[in-house]
């Protein structure tokens, strides 16, 4: 295995989203506009209800997938496909907005901590105007691999022969939540063609002798695997990888298409109430 090394460290930017929720964005900032096929990564985490209580009322998406992983708290999802979902700690949601979804993501708590990640995954041109789809999985449905000094939750892709619950067929995305004890190591094979990143959110870790500071996005360079070693207090991080699409990205707010005309069409469709074309059934458990 040729382990990947750290290529770029991206600091997060505090951004106000939805009706005034503070999120910490890494992919989708001036330092890293996107990491094909990933368009955006927001880490949200707050003990202060003022920072999350307003939630994300009805808003549109077109042209990509949103992947939400809850760490703490309780959010309720409702969408134009007719889905109502409860996002609970450890649960995950994959929403293929494709041709158009209008949804809301609202807190079901008025106190305590709310934390998680939202990742936007691009869709290939041929899929952008396809029917929406939705997968939601309860915390208990997510496979967990317990090894000495290590716990790995397999959200998407495969680890130690366990398959994740979420399939992202267009990018073959891997999405692992890894907890390591003090000084413990972790390694994983990664297809050489995939773009990959690590985001440490508890403790500290290093890869190839370089520190991976907490709350920074570490973009990995070329290679066919990754090795991470936890610091003296252990570490918890997400490891995400996916096949780049290699297509033009034209993004305007919640619409991500391949050309400017398609973005203008998305606005026109939204304003005329034509954004939502299809409802789709939910899969999950
Ligand atoms: Fe949304």
PDB file of N, CA and C in Angstrom, residues 48-50 52-53 107-112:
ATOM      1  N   UNK A  48     -25.475  25.695  22.396  1.00  0.00           N
ATOM      2  CA  UNK A  48     -26.295  26.883  22.589  1.00  0.00           C
ATOM      3  C   UNK A  48     -27.492  26.841  21.638  1.00  0.00           C
ATOM      4  N   UNK A  49     -28.712  26.628  22.192  1.00  0.00           N
ATOM      5  CA  UNK A  49     -29.892  26.534  21.320  1.00  0.00           C
ATOM      6  C   UNK A  49     -30.040  27.739  20.387  1.00  0.00           C
ATOM      7  N   UNK A  50     -29.567  28.901  20.836  1.00  0.00           N
ATOM      8  CA  UNK A  50     -29.637  30.097  19.979  1.00  0.00           C
ATOM      9  C   UNK A  50     -28.943  29.866  18.639  1.00  0.00           C
ATOM     10  N   UNK A  52     -28.865  27.000  16.955  1.00  0.00           N
ATOM     11  CA  UNK A  52     -29.452  26.004  16.044  1.00  0.00           C
ATOM     12  C   UNK A  52     -30.968  26.014  16.003  1.00  0.00           C
ATOM     13  N   UNK A  53     -31.608  26.717  16.955  1.00  0.00           N
ATOM     14  CA  UNK A  53     -33.050  26.548  17.143  1.00  0.00           C
ATOM     15  C   UNK A  53     -33.857  26.975  15.916  1.00  0.00           C
ATOM     16  N   UNK A 107     -34.823  21.431  14.226  1.00  0.00           N
ATOM     17  CA  UNK A 107     -34.486  20.786  15.493  1.00  0.00           C
ATOM     18  C   UNK A 107     -35.731  20.314  16.228  1.00  0.00           C
ATOM     19  N   UNK A 108     -35.646  19.133  16.846  1.00  0.00           N
ATOM     20  CA  UNK A 108     -36.716  18.617  17.686  1.00  0.00           C
ATOM     21  C   UNK A 108     -36.258  18.688  19.136  1.00  0.00           C
ATOM     22  N   UNK A 109     -35.512  19.697  19.462  1.00  0.00           N
ATOM     23  CA  UNK A 109     -35.006  19.873  20.823  1.00  0.00           C
ATOM     24  C   UNK A 109     -34.903  21.371  21.060  1.00  0.00           C
ATOM     25  N   UNK A 110     -35.058  21.775  22.296  1.00  0.00           N
ATOM     26  CA  UNK A 110     -34.960  23.198  22.618  1.00  0.00           C
ATOM     27  C   UNK A 110     -33.765  23.453  23.522  1.00  0.00           C
ATOM     28  N   UNK A 111     -33.085  22.377  23.922  1.00  0.00           N
ATOM     29  CA  UNK A 111     -31.873  22.552  24.722  1.00  0.00           C
ATOM     30  C   UNK A 111     -30.926  21.389  24.465  1.00  0.00           C
ATOM     31  N   UNK A 112     -29.734  21.493  25.024  1.00  0.00           N
ATOM     32  CA  UNK A 112     -28.756  20.424  24.843  1.00  0.00           C
ATOM     33  C   UNK A 112     -27.968  20.612  23.566  1.00  0.00           C
TER      34      UNK A 112
END
